Structure formats: C-alpha cells, structure tokens
Amino acid sequence: MAGTAASTPHPVLDKPLIRFGKRILERTAPGTAPGEYRILGIHPLTPHIGAEITGVDLSHPIGADLADELRQALLEWKVIFFRDQRDFGPEDHAAGLWGEPEANPFFPKGDRAGVSRLAKDAMAVGNENIWHSDHSFMAAPALGSVLRAVEIPASGGDTLWADMGAAYDNLPDATKQRIEGLTAEHDWVPTWGATMTQERIAALRQTLPAVEHPVVVRHPATGRRLLYVNEPFTTRIVGLGEEESRELLHGLVLQARIPEYQVRFRWQPDSVAIWDNIAVQHYAINDYYPQRRVMERIAIAGVPLS
Ligand code: SIN
C-alpha cells in the first residue's frame, strides 16, 4: 500500500493526490436532505451523481410544481437525463426554468438563437474528450448546460460527468488547507486560440480576457464546496511559482478522472442531459470516429463564483 512497506517512494502510489480505498460520496450538500418527488420518477445511475428522470415530456408547458422538482433534481443529482424528448429544443426551457441561454462563443452557431450544433464525423473529429467545465474561461461561467442527441453512432459516443464535490471531499486535509483561499487563472487561448492568428486572439481578448476563480468555489445555490479547476482552461494557480503551480494543478485536475466520482450515459436519439456545470465536469468520449454524432447544446448563463 502507498507509503507503508517500501522505504523507496512508489512513483505513483506515493503521489499524495492519487489515493485509493474508501471514498466519500455525498449526494447532497452537508445538512441538506434529499428531495421529495411527487411528479418525477427518479432512477439513479449511481448513488450520488446522475439520475434518469421519467414522467415528464419536456416539450409540454412546465408548471410551477414540476419546475420546482426539476430544479431540485438537478441540484441533488447534478446531471439529469431524459429519453424520447422528440419535440424538445435545448433552448425551450432556458429562460424561466434554468436561467438565461448562453451560446458558446467558439462553437458553430445552429439555426436557432443560442443553440450550438455539434456535428462530428470523419471531417470534423470531436475534441471535447478532455475533462472540463463549460465556459470556465468566462468571468461568470455557465451555471448549466442542456444537450440533446440528434444523431448517435451505432455504438460509442457516450458522455461522462464527474462530481467535483466528491473530488473536493476526498482530497487529503493537507491539500484542502493548501488550496484554501487560492485562486486560479482560466483562459481559452491555449485551446480555442491554438489555431487562431495573433490578430484574432487580440480581437477576442477585448471581450474574453483571462479570468480568475477560486480553486474551491461554493456552489451558488447549495453552498457546497467544489473543486473548480479543469485541464483545458485552468492555466495556473495565482501567486505560486511556475513549477509549484504546475505540480499542484496537475494533481487537482487529475481528480475528475477517478471513476467513483463519475457517471456515464449511453445516448439514444432524442435523449437529453441537463447538468449543473459548476458541480460537475464532463468528457465526451471520442471512440466512434469516423461514424457521425450530432448534438444540440445550449448553456445557461452564470454568475461570478466565490
Ligand atoms: C460538450 O463538451 O459540451 C459536449 C459533450 C458531448 O458532446 O457529449
């Protein structure tokens, strides 16, 4: 076992941020009771993250009681799934139920306001196969995202989500103390800017400067502590030397890869996923190339994090 028998440190097991054994897997924020659902059917995919929801046709008007249950289910399960939502557009509920719609500034625009159409095939290979939070490079990162499957490969193309509350809860106490009060820089340039000219980057920088968020944020609705750094967009820990920042950040972004924190969803056409983008990170598995996979996506505008 790590650090017990051998006098020579093990190159992986003695890394303090990669641990094994018991995991803390809480579904709700400390002191918060699980929701009570009278309208919705809740079918958990794991004990703490991800539930399939039945008993709702998202294309029909959503009354106040149903809206309350849907919001409660999203806070509790962090990502909720629906099947056979034929006439539902991701933008349909954005205003009112989840918040204001927000398009990703870099995704190709669909033909409806705010909706991005993500069509991947042999010509446009998917590159969302890295753990990330949508729009963390913005001053007010998206609170949520809504994704609907339009065309799905015969096999493959699943999506994974990871519970960043669990990622925080399971950190060693010394690491929790080390990161308390730290902030990190988030920037789109290393990823979205990689193929842009310097002129284009400079122009986009006017509206999208690099931003800072706490390394540990409080969820805006539940107050739960969440680890809020991600591999593609978090560039450094503010105030640390380059080497120390890289080493700490590396250990923190690896946490999303721990399987017990994750849920995996197998899509069908007309499946819908809605996720709490502050509480989770996600990863789109790119194993279906050169088959085609088409999704529609909209984000829900966020608030500055603290
Ligand atoms: C995304 O990263 O927002 C896309 C997820 C997916 O296509 O499964």
CSV table of C-alpha atoms and ligand atoms in Angstrom, one decimal:
chain,number,residue,atom,x,y,z
A,1,MET,CA,0.0,0.0,0.0
A,2,ALA,CA,1.1,3.6,-0.6
A,3,GLY,CA,3.9,4.7,1.6
A,4,THR,CA,3.6,1.8,4.1
A,5,ALA,CA,6.0,-1.0,3.3
A,6,ALA,CA,8.7,0.2,1.0
A,7,SER,CA,11.4,2.7,2.0
A,8,THR,CA,11.7,3.9,-1.6
A,9,PRO,CA,8.8,6.0,-2.7
A,10,HIS,CA,6.5,4.4,-5.2
A,11,PRO,CA,6.4,6.7,-8.3
A,12,VAL,CA,2.5,6.7,-8.5
A,13,LEU,CA,1.2,5.4,-5.2
A,14,ASP,CA,3.1,7.9,-3.1
A,15,LYS,CA,1.8,10.9,-5.0
A,16,PRO,CA,-0.4,12.3,-2.2
A,17,LEU,CA,-3.3,13.4,-4.5
A,18,ILE,CA,-3.8,9.9,-6.0
A,19,ARG,CA,-5.4,7.8,-3.3
A,20,PHE,CA,-7.4,4.6,-3.2
A,21,GLY,CA,-9.7,2.8,-0.8
A,22,LYS,CA,-12.7,4.4,0.9
A,23,ARG,CA,-14.3,7.3,-0.9
A,24,ILE,CA,-16.7,9.9,0.5
A,25,LEU,CA,-19.6,10.1,-2.0
A,26,GLU,CA,-22.3,12.5,-0.7
A,27,ARG,CA,-25.3,13.2,-3.0
A,28,THR,CA,-26.3,16.4,-1.3
A,29,ALA,CA,-24.6,19.4,0.4
A,30,PRO,CA,-23.9,18.9,4.2
A,31,GLY,CA,-27.1,19.5,6.1
A,32,THR,CA,-29.3,19.2,3.1
A,33,ALA,CA,-32.0,16.5,2.9
A,34,PRO,CA,-32.6,14.6,-0.3
A,35,GLY,CA,-35.5,15.9,-2.4
A,36,GLU,CA,-39.1,14.6,-2.3
A,37,TYR,CA,-40.6,14.0,-5.7
A,38,ARG,CA,-44.3,13.6,-6.3
A,39,ILE,CA,-44.3,14.1,-10.1
A,40,LEU,CA,-41.0,12.9,-11.3
A,41,GLY,CA,-39.7,9.4,-11.4
A,42,ILE,CA,-36.0,9.3,-10.3
A,43,HIS,CA,-33.9,6.4,-11.5
A,44,PRO,CA,-30.3,6.8,-10.1
A,45,LEU,CA,-27.4,5.8,-12.3
A,46,THR,CA,-25.0,5.9,-9.4
A,47,PRO,CA,-25.7,6.6,-5.7
A,48,HIS,CA,-24.6,10.3,-5.9
A,49,ILE,CA,-24.4,11.6,-9.4
A,50,GLY,CA,-26.7,11.2,-12.4
A,51,ALA,CA,-30.4,10.1,-12.5
A,52,GLU,CA,-32.7,9.3,-15.3
A,53,ILE,CA,-36.0,11.2,-15.0
A,54,THR,CA,-39.3,9.8,-16.1
A,55,GLY,CA,-42.8,11.2,-16.0
A,56,VAL,CA,-42.1,14.4,-17.9
A,57,ASP,CA,-42.5,15.5,-21.5
A,58,LEU,CA,-40.1,18.5,-21.7
A,59,SER,CA,-41.9,19.8,-24.8
A,60,HIS,CA,-45.1,20.5,-22.8
A,61,PRO,CA,-45.5,23.6,-20.6
A,62,ILE,CA,-43.8,23.1,-17.3
A,63,GLY,CA,-46.0,24.1,-14.3
A,64,ALA,CA,-44.6,25.6,-11.0
A,65,ASP,CA,-44.6,22.3,-9.1
A,66,LEU,CA,-42.9,20.4,-11.9
A,67,ALA,CA,-40.3,23.2,-12.3
A,68,ASP,CA,-39.5,23.0,-8.6
A,69,GLU,CA,-39.0,19.3,-8.8
A,70,LEU,CA,-36.8,19.6,-11.9
A,71,ARG,CA,-34.6,22.2,-10.2
A,72,GLN,CA,-34.4,20.1,-7.1
A,73,ALA,CA,-33.4,17.0,-9.0
A,74,LEU,CA,-30.7,18.9,-10.9
A,75,LEU,CA,-29.2,20.2,-7.6
A,76,GLU,CA,-29.4,16.8,-6.0
A,77,TRP,CA,-28.2,14.6,-8.9
A,78,LYS,CA,-26.0,17.2,-10.7
A,79,VAL,CA,-26.8,15.7,-14.1
A,80,ILE,CA,-30.3,14.5,-15.1
A,81,PHE,CA,-31.2,12.5,-18.2
A,82,PHE,CA,-34.4,12.2,-20.2
A,83,ARG,CA,-35.3,9.8,-23.0
A,84,ASP,CA,-37.5,10.3,-26.1
A,85,GLN,CA,-37.8,14.0,-25.9
A,86,ARG,CA,-38.8,14.4,-29.6
A,87,ASP,CA,-40.1,17.9,-29.8
A,88,PHE,CA,-37.8,19.5,-27.3
A,89,GLY,CA,-35.2,22.1,-28.3
A,90,PRO,CA,-32.4,22.8,-25.7
A,91,GLU,CA,-33.4,26.4,-25.7
A,92,ASP,CA,-37.1,25.7,-24.8
A,93,HIS,CA,-36.7,26.0,-21.1
A,94,ALA,CA,-33.6,28.1,-20.9
A,95,ALA,CA,-35.3,31.3,-19.8
A,96,GLY,CA,-37.6,30.9,-16.8
A,97,LEU,CA,-36.8,27.4,-15.7
A,98,TRP,CA,-33.0,27.2,-15.8
A,99,GLY,CA,-31.8,30.7,-16.5
A,100,GLU,CA,-30.8,32.8,-19.5
A,101,PRO,CA,-29.5,30.9,-22.5
A,102,GLU,CA,-25.8,31.5,-23.4
A,103,ALA,CA,-24.1,30.3,-26.6
A,104,ASN,CA,-20.5,29.1,-26.5
A,105,PRO,CA,-18.5,31.9,-28.2
A,106,PHE,CA,-16.5,29.4,-30.2
A,107,PHE,CA,-19.0,26.7,-31.3
A,108,PRO,CA,-20.6,26.8,-34.7
A,109,LYS,CA,-24.0,28.5,-34.5
A,110,GLY,CA,-27.1,26.5,-35.1
A,111,ASP,CA,-30.1,27.9,-36.9
A,112,ARG,CA,-31.9,28.8,-33.5
A,113,ALA,CA,-30.8,31.5,-31.2
A,114,GLY,CA,-28.1,30.4,-28.7
A,115,VAL,CA,-28.2,26.7,-29.8
A,116,SER,CA,-24.9,25.2,-30.9
A,117,ARG,CA,-25.0,22.3,-33.3
A,118,LEU,CA,-22.1,19.9,-32.7
A,119,ALA,CA,-21.8,17.7,-35.7
A,120,LYS,CA,-18.8,15.3,-35.6
A,121,ASP,CA,-17.7,12.9,-38.3
A,122,ALA,CA,-14.7,12.0,-40.4
A,123,MET,CA,-14.3,15.6,-41.4
A,124,ALA,CA,-14.8,17.2,-38.0
A,125,VAL,CA,-13.4,15.0,-35.3
A,126,GLY,CA,-14.7,15.5,-31.7
A,127,ASN,CA,-12.3,17.3,-29.4
A,128,GLU,CA,-14.4,17.5,-26.2
A,129,ASN,CA,-12.7,14.4,-24.9
A,130,ILE,CA,-10.9,16.1,-22.0
A,131,TRP,CA,-12.4,16.8,-18.6
A,132,HIS,CA,-13.8,20.3,-18.5
A,133,SER,CA,-16.4,22.8,-17.2
A,134,ASP,CA,-18.2,24.7,-19.9
A,135,HIS,CA,-17.2,28.4,-20.2
A,136,SER,CA,-14.9,28.4,-17.1
A,137,PHE,CA,-12.8,30.9,-19.1
A,138,MET,CA,-15.6,33.5,-18.6
A,139,ALA,CA,-16.0,35.9,-15.7
A,140,ALA,CA,-19.4,34.3,-15.0
A,141,PRO,CA,-19.1,30.7,-16.0
A,142,ALA,CA,-22.2,28.9,-17.3
A,143,LEU,CA,-24.4,27.6,-14.5
A,144,GLY,CA,-25.6,24.7,-16.6
A,145,SER,CA,-25.8,23.1,-20.0
A,146,VAL,CA,-28.5,21.3,-21.9
A,147,LEU,CA,-27.5,18.7,-24.5
A,148,ARG,CA,-29.9,16.9,-26.8
A,149,ALA,CA,-28.9,13.9,-29.1
A,150,VAL,CA,-29.9,14.3,-32.7
A,151,GLU,CA,-27.9,11.6,-34.4
A,152,ILE,CA,-26.0,8.9,-32.5
A,153,PRO,CA,-23.4,6.3,-33.7
A,154,ALA,CA,-24.4,2.6,-33.7
A,155,SER,CA,-22.0,2.2,-30.7
A,156,GLY,CA,-19.8,4.6,-28.8
A,157,GLY,CA,-20.1,8.4,-28.3
A,158,ASP,CA,-21.1,8.2,-24.6
A,159,THR,CA,-20.6,11.2,-22.3
A,160,LEU,CA,-19.1,11.1,-18.7
A,161,TRP,CA,-19.7,13.6,-15.9
A,162,ALA,CA,-17.6,13.8,-12.7
A,163,ASP,CA,-18.9,15.1,-9.3
A,164,MET,CA,-16.5,17.9,-8.3
A,165,GLY,CA,-18.0,18.0,-4.8
A,166,ALA,CA,-16.7,14.4,-4.3
A,167,ALA,CA,-13.4,15.5,-5.9
A,168,TYR,CA,-13.1,18.1,-3.2
A,169,ASP,CA,-14.4,16.0,-0.3
A,170,ASN,CA,-11.8,13.3,-0.9
A,171,LEU,CA,-8.7,15.5,-1.0
A,172,PRO,CA,-6.3,15.0,1.8
A,173,ASP,CA,-6.8,17.5,4.6
A,174,ALA,CA,-3.3,19.0,4.0
A,175,THR,CA,-4.3,19.6,0.3
A,176,LYS,CA,-7.6,21.2,1.4
A,177,GLN,CA,-5.6,23.6,3.6
A,178,ARG,CA,-3.1,24.3,0.9
A,179,ILE,CA,-5.7,25.3,-1.6
A,180,GLU,CA,-8.0,27.2,0.7
A,181,GLY,CA,-8.2,30.8,-0.4
A,182,LEU,CA,-6.2,30.2,-3.6
A,183,THR,CA,-7.4,31.4,-7.0
A,184,ALA,CA,-6.6,30.1,-10.4
A,185,GLU,CA,-6.4,31.7,-13.9
A,186,HIS,CA,-8.7,30.3,-16.6
A,187,ASP,CA,-8.1,31.1,-20.2
A,188,TRP,CA,-9.4,30.0,-23.6
A,189,VAL,CA,-6.3,30.9,-25.6
A,190,PRO,CA,-4.3,27.6,-25.1
A,191,THR,CA,-7.2,25.6,-26.5
A,192,TRP,CA,-9.6,27.6,-28.7
A,193,GLY,CA,-6.9,30.0,-29.6
A,194,ALA,CA,-4.4,27.3,-30.7
A,195,THR,CA,-5.2,27.6,-34.3
A,196,MET,CA,-6.0,31.4,-34.4
A,197,THR,CA,-3.8,34.2,-35.6
A,198,GLN,CA,-2.4,36.6,-33.1
A,199,GLU,CA,-4.7,39.3,-34.5
A,200,ARG,CA,-7.8,37.2,-34.0
A,201,ILE,CA,-6.7,36.4,-30.4
A,202,ALA,CA,-6.1,40.1,-29.7
A,203,ALA,CA,-9.5,41.0,-31.0
A,204,LEU,CA,-11.3,38.3,-29.0
A,205,ARG,CA,-9.3,39.2,-25.9
A,206,GLN,CA,-11.2,42.5,-25.8
A,207,THR,CA,-14.4,40.7,-24.6
A,208,LEU,CA,-12.8,37.5,-23.3
A,209,PRO,CA,-9.8,38.3,-21.1
A,210,ALA,CA,-8.2,35.7,-18.9
A,211,VAL,CA,-10.2,35.4,-15.6
A,212,GLU,CA,-9.6,34.2,-12.1
A,213,HIS,CA,-11.9,32.0,-10.0
A,214,PRO,CA,-11.3,30.4,-6.5
A,215,VAL,CA,-9.7,26.9,-6.7
A,216,VAL,CA,-12.5,25.9,-4.3
A,217,VAL,CA,-15.8,27.5,-5.1
A,218,ARG,CA,-19.1,27.5,-3.1
A,219,HIS,CA,-22.0,26.3,-5.2
A,220,PRO,CA,-24.2,29.3,-5.9
A,221,ALA,CA,-27.4,27.5,-4.8
A,222,THR,CA,-26.3,24.8,-2.3
A,223,GLY,CA,-23.2,26.3,-0.8
A,224,ARG,CA,-21.4,23.0,-1.3
A,225,ARG,CA,-17.6,23.2,-1.7
A,226,LEU,CA,-16.5,22.2,-5.2
A,227,LEU,CA,-13.1,21.8,-6.7
A,228,TYR,CA,-13.1,24.2,-9.6
A,229,VAL,CA,-10.1,23.7,-11.8
A,230,ASN,CA,-10.1,21.9,-15.1
A,231,GLU,CA,-7.5,20.6,-17.5
A,232,PRO,CA,-8.0,22.6,-20.7
A,233,PHE,CA,-8.9,26.0,-19.3
A,234,THR,CA,-7.1,26.4,-16.0
A,235,THR,CA,-3.7,27.8,-16.8
A,236,ARG,CA,-2.1,28.5,-13.4
A,237,ILE,CA,-2.6,28.9,-9.7
A,238,VAL,CA,-2.2,32.6,-8.9
A,239,GLY,CA,0.6,33.6,-6.6
A,240,LEU,CA,2.6,30.3,-6.9
A,241,GLY,CA,5.8,29.8,-8.7
A,242,GLU,CA,5.6,28.2,-12.2
A,243,GLU,CA,6.8,24.8,-11.0
A,244,GLU,CA,4.7,24.7,-7.8
A,245,SER,CA,1.6,25.8,-9.7
A,246,ARG,CA,2.1,23.2,-12.4
A,247,GLU,CA,2.6,20.4,-9.9
A,248,LEU,CA,-0.4,21.4,-7.7
A,249,LEU,CA,-2.7,22.0,-10.7
A,250,HIS,CA,-1.7,18.6,-12.3
A,251,GLY,CA,-2.7,16.8,-9.1
A,252,LEU,CA,-6.0,18.7,-8.8
A,253,VAL,CA,-7.2,18.3,-12.4
A,254,LEU,CA,-6.5,14.5,-12.2
A,255,GLN,CA,-9.3,14.2,-9.6
A,256,ALA,CA,-12.0,14.3,-12.3
A,257,ARG,CA,-10.6,11.0,-13.7
A,258,ILE,CA,-11.5,9.0,-10.6
A,259,PRO,CA,-14.2,6.5,-11.7
A,260,GLU,CA,-16.2,6.6,-8.4
A,261,TYR,CA,-16.9,10.3,-9.0
A,262,GLN,CA,-18.3,9.7,-12.4
A,263,VAL,CA,-21.5,8.7,-14.2
A,264,ARG,CA,-21.6,7.5,-17.8
A,265,PHE,CA,-24.5,8.0,-20.2
A,266,ARG,CA,-25.4,6.0,-23.3
A,267,TRP,CA,-27.2,8.3,-25.7
A,268,GLN,CA,-30.1,7.5,-28.0
A,269,PRO,CA,-31.6,10.0,-30.5
A,270,ASP,CA,-33.8,12.4,-28.5
A,271,SER,CA,-32.1,11.8,-25.2
A,272,VAL,CA,-31.5,15.0,-23.2
A,273,ALA,CA,-28.9,15.7,-20.5
A,274,ILE,CA,-29.1,18.7,-18.3
A,275,TRP,CA,-26.1,19.3,-16.0
A,276,ASP,CA,-25.0,21.6,-13.2
A,277,ASN,CA,-21.9,23.0,-14.8
A,278,ILE,CA,-20.4,24.3,-11.5
A,279,ALA,CA,-20.9,21.0,-9.7
A,280,VAL,CA,-19.6,18.7,-12.4
A,281,GLN,CA,-17.1,18.4,-15.2
A,282,HIS,CA,-17.8,16.4,-18.3
A,283,TYR,CA,-16.0,14.4,-21.0
A,284,ALA,CA,-17.3,13.4,-24.4
A,285,ILE,CA,-15.9,10.0,-25.4
A,286,ASN,CA,-14.4,10.2,-28.9
A,287,ASP,CA,-14.5,6.5,-29.8
A,288,TYR,CA,-16.9,6.5,-32.7
A,289,TYR,CA,-14.8,8.1,-35.4
A,290,PRO,CA,-15.5,8.0,-38.4
A,291,GLN,CA,-19.2,7.5,-37.6
A,292,ARG,CA,-21.4,10.6,-37.3
A,293,ARG,CA,-22.6,12.1,-34.0
A,294,VAL,CA,-24.8,15.2,-33.9
A,295,MET,CA,-25.8,17.0,-30.7
A,296,GLU,CA,-27.6,20.3,-29.9
A,297,ARG,CA,-26.3,22.2,-27.0
A,298,ILE,CA,-27.1,25.4,-25.1
A,299,ALA,CA,-25.5,26.8,-21.9
A,300,ILE,CA,-27.3,28.6,-19.1
A,301,ALA,CA,-25.7,31.9,-18.3
A,302,GLY,CA,-23.9,32.0,-14.9
A,303,VAL,CA,-22.8,34.3,-12.1
A,304,PRO,CA,-19.4,35.2,-10.8
A,305,LEU,CA,-18.2,32.4,-8.4
A,306,SER,CA,-16.9,32.8,-4.9
B,1,SIN,C1,-19.5,19.3,-24.5
B,1,SIN,O1,-18.4,19.2,-24.1
B,1,SIN,O2,-20.2,20.2,-24.1
B,1,SIN,C2,-20.1,18.2,-25.4
B,1,SIN,C3,-20.5,17.0,-24.7
B,1,SIN,C4,-20.9,15.9,-25.7
B,1,SIN,O3,-21.0,16.1,-26.9
B,1,SIN,O4,-21.2,14.8,-25.2
